[in-house]
Coordinates of C-alpha atoms in Angstrom, one line a residue:
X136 CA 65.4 -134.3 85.3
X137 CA 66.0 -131.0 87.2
X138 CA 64.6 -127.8 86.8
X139 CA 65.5 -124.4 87.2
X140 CA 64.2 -122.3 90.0
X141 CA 63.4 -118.9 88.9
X142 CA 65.4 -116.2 90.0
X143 CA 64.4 -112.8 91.3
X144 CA 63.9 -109.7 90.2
X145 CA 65.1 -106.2 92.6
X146 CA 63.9 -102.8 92.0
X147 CA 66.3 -100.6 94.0
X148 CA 65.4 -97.1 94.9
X149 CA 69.0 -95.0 94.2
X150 CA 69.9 -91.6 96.2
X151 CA 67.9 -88.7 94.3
X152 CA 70.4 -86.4 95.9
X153 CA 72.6 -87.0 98.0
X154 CA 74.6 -90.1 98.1
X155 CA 74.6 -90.5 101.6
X156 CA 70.9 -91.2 101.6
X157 CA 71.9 -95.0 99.5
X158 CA 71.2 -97.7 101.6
X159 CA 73.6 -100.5 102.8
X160 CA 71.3 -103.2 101.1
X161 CA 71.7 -101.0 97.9
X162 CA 75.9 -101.4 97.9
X163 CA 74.9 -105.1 98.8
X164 CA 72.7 -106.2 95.9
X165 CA 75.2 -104.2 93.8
X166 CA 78.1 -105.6 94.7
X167 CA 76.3 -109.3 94.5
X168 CA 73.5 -109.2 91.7
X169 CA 74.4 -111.8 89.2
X170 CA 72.7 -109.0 86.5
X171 CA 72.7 -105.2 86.8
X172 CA 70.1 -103.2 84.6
X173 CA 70.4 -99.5 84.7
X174 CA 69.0 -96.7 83.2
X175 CA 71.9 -95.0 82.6
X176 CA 75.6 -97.3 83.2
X177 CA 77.6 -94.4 83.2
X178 CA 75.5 -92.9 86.5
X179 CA 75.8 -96.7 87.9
X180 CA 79.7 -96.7 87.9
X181 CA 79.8 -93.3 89.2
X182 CA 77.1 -94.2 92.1
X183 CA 79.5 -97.4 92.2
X184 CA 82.8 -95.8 92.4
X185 CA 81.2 -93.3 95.2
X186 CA 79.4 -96.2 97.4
X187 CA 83.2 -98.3 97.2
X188 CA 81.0 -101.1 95.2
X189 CA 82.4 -103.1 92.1
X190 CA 79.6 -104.9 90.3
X191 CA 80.4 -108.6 90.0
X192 CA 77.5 -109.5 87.9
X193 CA 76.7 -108.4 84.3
X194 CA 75.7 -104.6 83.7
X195 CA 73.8 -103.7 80.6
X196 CA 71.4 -100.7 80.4
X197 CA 67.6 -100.4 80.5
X198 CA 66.2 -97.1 79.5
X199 CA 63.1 -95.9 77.9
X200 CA 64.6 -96.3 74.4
X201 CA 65.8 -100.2 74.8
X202 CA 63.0 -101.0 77.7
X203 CA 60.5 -102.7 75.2
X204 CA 63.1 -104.4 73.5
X205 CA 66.1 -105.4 76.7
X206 CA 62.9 -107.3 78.7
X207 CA 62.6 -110.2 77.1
X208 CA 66.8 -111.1 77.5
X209 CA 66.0 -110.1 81.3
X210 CA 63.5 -112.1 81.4
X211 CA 65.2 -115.3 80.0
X212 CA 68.1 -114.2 82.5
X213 CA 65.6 -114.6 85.5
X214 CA 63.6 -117.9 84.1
X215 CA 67.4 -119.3 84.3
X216 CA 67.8 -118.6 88.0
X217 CA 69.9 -115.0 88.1
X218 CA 69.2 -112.6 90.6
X219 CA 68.7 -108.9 88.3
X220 CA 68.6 -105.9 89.6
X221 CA 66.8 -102.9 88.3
X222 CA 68.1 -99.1 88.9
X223 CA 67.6 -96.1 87.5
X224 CA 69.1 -92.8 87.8
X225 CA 67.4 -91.2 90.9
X226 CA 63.8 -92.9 93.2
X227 CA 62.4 -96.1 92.6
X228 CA 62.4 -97.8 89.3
X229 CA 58.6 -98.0 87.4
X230 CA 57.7 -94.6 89.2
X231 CA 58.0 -92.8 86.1
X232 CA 61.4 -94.1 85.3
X233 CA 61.6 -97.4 83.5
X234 CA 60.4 -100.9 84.9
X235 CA 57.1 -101.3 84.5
X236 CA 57.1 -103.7 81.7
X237 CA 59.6 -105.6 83.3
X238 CA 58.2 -106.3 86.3
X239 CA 54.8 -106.9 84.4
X240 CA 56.4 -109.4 82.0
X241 CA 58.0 -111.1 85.3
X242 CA 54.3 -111.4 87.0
X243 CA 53.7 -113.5 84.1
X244 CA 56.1 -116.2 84.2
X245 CA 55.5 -116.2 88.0
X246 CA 58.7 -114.7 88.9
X247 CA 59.8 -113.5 92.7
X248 CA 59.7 -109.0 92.4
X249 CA 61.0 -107.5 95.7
X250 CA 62.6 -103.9 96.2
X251 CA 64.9 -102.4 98.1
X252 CA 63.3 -98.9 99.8
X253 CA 65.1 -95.8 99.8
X254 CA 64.9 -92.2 98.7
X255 CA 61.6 -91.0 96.8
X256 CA 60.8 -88.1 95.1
X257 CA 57.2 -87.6 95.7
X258 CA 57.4 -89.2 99.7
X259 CA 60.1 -86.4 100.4
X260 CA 57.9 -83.2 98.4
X261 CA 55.0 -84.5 100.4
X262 CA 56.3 -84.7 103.7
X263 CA 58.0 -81.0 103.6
X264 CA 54.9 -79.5 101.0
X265 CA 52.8 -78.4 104.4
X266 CA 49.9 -79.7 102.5
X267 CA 47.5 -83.1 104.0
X268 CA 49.1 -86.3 103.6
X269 CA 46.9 -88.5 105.1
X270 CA 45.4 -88.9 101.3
X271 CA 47.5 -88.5 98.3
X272 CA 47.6 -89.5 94.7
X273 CA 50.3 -89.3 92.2
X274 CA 49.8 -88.1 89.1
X275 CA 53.6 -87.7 87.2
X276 CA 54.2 -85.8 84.2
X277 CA 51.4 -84.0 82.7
X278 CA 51.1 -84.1 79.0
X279 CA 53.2 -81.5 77.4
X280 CA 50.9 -79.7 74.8
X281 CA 48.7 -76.8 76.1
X282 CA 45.2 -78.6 75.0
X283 CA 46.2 -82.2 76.3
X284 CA 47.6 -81.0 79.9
X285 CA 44.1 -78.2 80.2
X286 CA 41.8 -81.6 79.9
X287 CA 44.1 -83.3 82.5
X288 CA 44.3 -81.0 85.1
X289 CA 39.9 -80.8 84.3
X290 CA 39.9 -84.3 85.3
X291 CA 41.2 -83.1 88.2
X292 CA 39.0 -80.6 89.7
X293 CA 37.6 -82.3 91.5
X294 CA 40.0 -84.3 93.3
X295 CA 40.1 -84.4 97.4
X296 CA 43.2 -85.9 97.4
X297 CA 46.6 -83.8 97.7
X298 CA 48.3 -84.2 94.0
X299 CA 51.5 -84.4 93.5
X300 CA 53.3 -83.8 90.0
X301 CA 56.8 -84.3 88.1
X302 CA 57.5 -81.2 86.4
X303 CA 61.0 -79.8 84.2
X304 CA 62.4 -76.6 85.4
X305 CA 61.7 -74.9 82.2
X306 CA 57.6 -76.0 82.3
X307 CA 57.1 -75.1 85.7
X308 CA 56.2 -71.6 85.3
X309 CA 53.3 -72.7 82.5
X310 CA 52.2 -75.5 84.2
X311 CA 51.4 -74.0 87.4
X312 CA 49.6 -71.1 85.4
X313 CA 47.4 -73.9 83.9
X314 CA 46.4 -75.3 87.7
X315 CA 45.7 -71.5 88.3
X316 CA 43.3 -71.7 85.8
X317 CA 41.9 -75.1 86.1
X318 CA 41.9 -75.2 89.8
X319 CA 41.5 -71.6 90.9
X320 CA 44.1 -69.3 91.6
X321 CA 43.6 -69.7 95.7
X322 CA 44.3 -72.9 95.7
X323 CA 47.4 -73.8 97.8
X324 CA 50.7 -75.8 96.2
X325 CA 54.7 -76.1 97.0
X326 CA 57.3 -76.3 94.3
X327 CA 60.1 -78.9 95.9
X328 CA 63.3 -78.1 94.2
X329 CA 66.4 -80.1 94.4
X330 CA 65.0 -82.4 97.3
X331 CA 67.9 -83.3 99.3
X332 CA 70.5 -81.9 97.5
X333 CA 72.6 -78.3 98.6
X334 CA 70.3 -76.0 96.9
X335 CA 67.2 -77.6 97.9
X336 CA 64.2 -75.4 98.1
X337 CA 60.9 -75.3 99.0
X338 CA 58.2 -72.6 98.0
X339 CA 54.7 -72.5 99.2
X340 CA 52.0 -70.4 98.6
X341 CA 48.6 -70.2 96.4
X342 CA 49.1 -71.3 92.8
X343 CA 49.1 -67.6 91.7
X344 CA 51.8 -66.5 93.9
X345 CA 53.8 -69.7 92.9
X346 CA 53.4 -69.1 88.7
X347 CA 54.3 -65.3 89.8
X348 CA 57.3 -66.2 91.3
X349 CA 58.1 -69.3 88.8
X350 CA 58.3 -66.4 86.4
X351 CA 61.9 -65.6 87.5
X352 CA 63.0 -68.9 85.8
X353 CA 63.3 -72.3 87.8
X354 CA 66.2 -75.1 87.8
X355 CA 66.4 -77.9 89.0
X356 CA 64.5 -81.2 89.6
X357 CA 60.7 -80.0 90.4
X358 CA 58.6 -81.8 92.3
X359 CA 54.9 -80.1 92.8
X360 CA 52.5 -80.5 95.3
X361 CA 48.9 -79.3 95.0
X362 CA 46.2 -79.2 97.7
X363 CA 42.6 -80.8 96.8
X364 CA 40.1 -79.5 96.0
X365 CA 37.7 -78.5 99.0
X366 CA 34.5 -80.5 99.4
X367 CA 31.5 -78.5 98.7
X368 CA 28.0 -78.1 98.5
X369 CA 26.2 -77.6 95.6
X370 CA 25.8 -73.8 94.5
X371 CA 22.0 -73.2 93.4
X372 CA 20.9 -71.8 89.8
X373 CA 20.3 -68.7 92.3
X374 CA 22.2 -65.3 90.6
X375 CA 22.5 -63.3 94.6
X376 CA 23.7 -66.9 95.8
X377 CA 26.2 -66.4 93.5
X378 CA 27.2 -62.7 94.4
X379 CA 27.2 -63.9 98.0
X380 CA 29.8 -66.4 97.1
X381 CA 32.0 -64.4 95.0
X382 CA 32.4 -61.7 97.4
X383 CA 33.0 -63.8 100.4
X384 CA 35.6 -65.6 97.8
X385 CA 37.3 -62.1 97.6
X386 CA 37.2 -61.4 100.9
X387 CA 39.6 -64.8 101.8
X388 CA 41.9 -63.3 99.2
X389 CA 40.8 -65.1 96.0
X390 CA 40.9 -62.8 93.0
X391 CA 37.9 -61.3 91.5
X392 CA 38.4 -63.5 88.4
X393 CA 39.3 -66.4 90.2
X394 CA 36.6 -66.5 92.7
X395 CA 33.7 -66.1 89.6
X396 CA 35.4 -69.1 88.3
X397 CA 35.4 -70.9 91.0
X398 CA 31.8 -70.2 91.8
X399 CA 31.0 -71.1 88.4
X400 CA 32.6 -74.1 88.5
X401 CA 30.2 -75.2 91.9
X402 CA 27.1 -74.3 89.9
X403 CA 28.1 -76.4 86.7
X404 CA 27.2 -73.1 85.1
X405 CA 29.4 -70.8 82.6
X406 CA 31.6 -68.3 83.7
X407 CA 29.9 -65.5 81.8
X408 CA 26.8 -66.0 83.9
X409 CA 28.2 -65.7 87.1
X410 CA 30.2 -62.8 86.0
X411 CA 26.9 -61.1 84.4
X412 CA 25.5 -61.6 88.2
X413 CA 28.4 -60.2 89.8
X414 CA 28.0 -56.7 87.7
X415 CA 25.1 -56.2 87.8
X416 CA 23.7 -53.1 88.6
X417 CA 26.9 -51.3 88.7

């Protein structure tokens, strides 16, 4: 009786930009896969016809609509010994693309998962951001209604870590206004547009100056980068200790409104107090 050796599964990071940045182990795998699942086939052929590549395997598509549904037939396909490869339309499939589940579902059965590295979104935005980078966490998309992405970002006050974020062009503006207002105004970011591509830009400055100038519109692919938050020692219950703080706040540049915040913030103490504090006697 003989068995079947399970095959393996590739996630294959794909150019965000510019096709020159697809790697030669890329053309490879697609030229030689037994089973090509893409996010979107129409992309693959173009990224195909561009790399010189014809596809000798099977090519159906895997995208957040099918994902739940296409994994189980991929799946099967690698339990019978095909090589699959997974690629979605820009960066490395699972990093908030599809794949996940996939390569979940393929831990299971004890199936070989390997990638091919290339191009990434949120390597590239950190690297050029200005910000640290010798810690980092990604947090994707933030939730799209007001209330849900305000208790987010709260989560994330606190956070030493740089932060970096997916974002549409046409949420960027709002989005950095709420990590004005959750993180402090003074608090330093870079919008990464169109990483690698011929109108790529790269904007840094505090969060207020970067929702001021995202009021202009934005287009593009956004990728934003946001600095932690600074470690710091706990503010007293003392009211001048809290005047003393606001003002040298102000004087590094930090709004009025911003730097009560933030000093309300340290002292786990509402905003109104600090404020009172501030004004008084004036």
């Amino acid at each position: 009786m003989t068995t079947t050796e399970p095959g393996v599964l590739v996630l294959a990071a794909t150019p965000i930009g510019r096709v020159e940045d697809a790697s030669a182990r890329l053309a490879a795998e697609l030229a030689s896969a037994d089973l090509v699942a893409a996010e979107d086939t129409r992309r693959l052929r173009r990224l195909c016809g561009e790399l010189g590549v014809t596809p000798t395997g099977r090519v159906v598509s895997y995208f957040e609509g099918n994902e739940s549904a296409r994994t189980p037939s991929l799946v099967e396909a690698l339990l019978e010994g095909e090589r699959v490869l997974l690629v979605t339309d820009a960066g490395m499939p699972s990093v908030s693309d599809p794949g996940f589940r996939l390569v979940a579902a393929a831990v299971v059965h004890d199936i070989t998962v390997t990638s091919v590295p290339g191009p990434s979104a949120v390597l590239s935005a950190l690297a050029v951001s200005g910000l640290p980078v010798d810690r980092f966490c990604f947090e994707g998309f933030l939730p799209r209604k007001q209330g849900e992405r305000a208790r987010r970002l709260a989560e994330l006050v606190k956070e030493l870590r740089t932060m970096v974020f997916f974002e549409a062009p046409h949420r960027t503006e709002a989005t950095l206004a709420a990590m004005a207002e959750a993180f402090g105004g003074g608090r330093q970011g870079a919008v990464c547009r169109e990483l690698t591509k011929t109108h790529e830009e790269v904007r840094r400055g505090t969060l207020s100056e970067l929702t001021a100038w995202a009021g202009d519109g934005v287009r593009g692919e956004v990728t934003l980068v946001v600095s932690g938050a600074e470690p710091v020692a706990e503010v007293g219950d003392d009211p001048e200790e809290w005047r003393r703080l606001v003002a040298e706040l102000t004087e590094d540049g930090l709004r009025s409104k911003d730097a009560i915040a933030e000093v309300a913030r340290r002292a786990g103490v509402p905003k109104r107090e600090v404020y009172d504090a501030v004004h008084k006697d004036r």
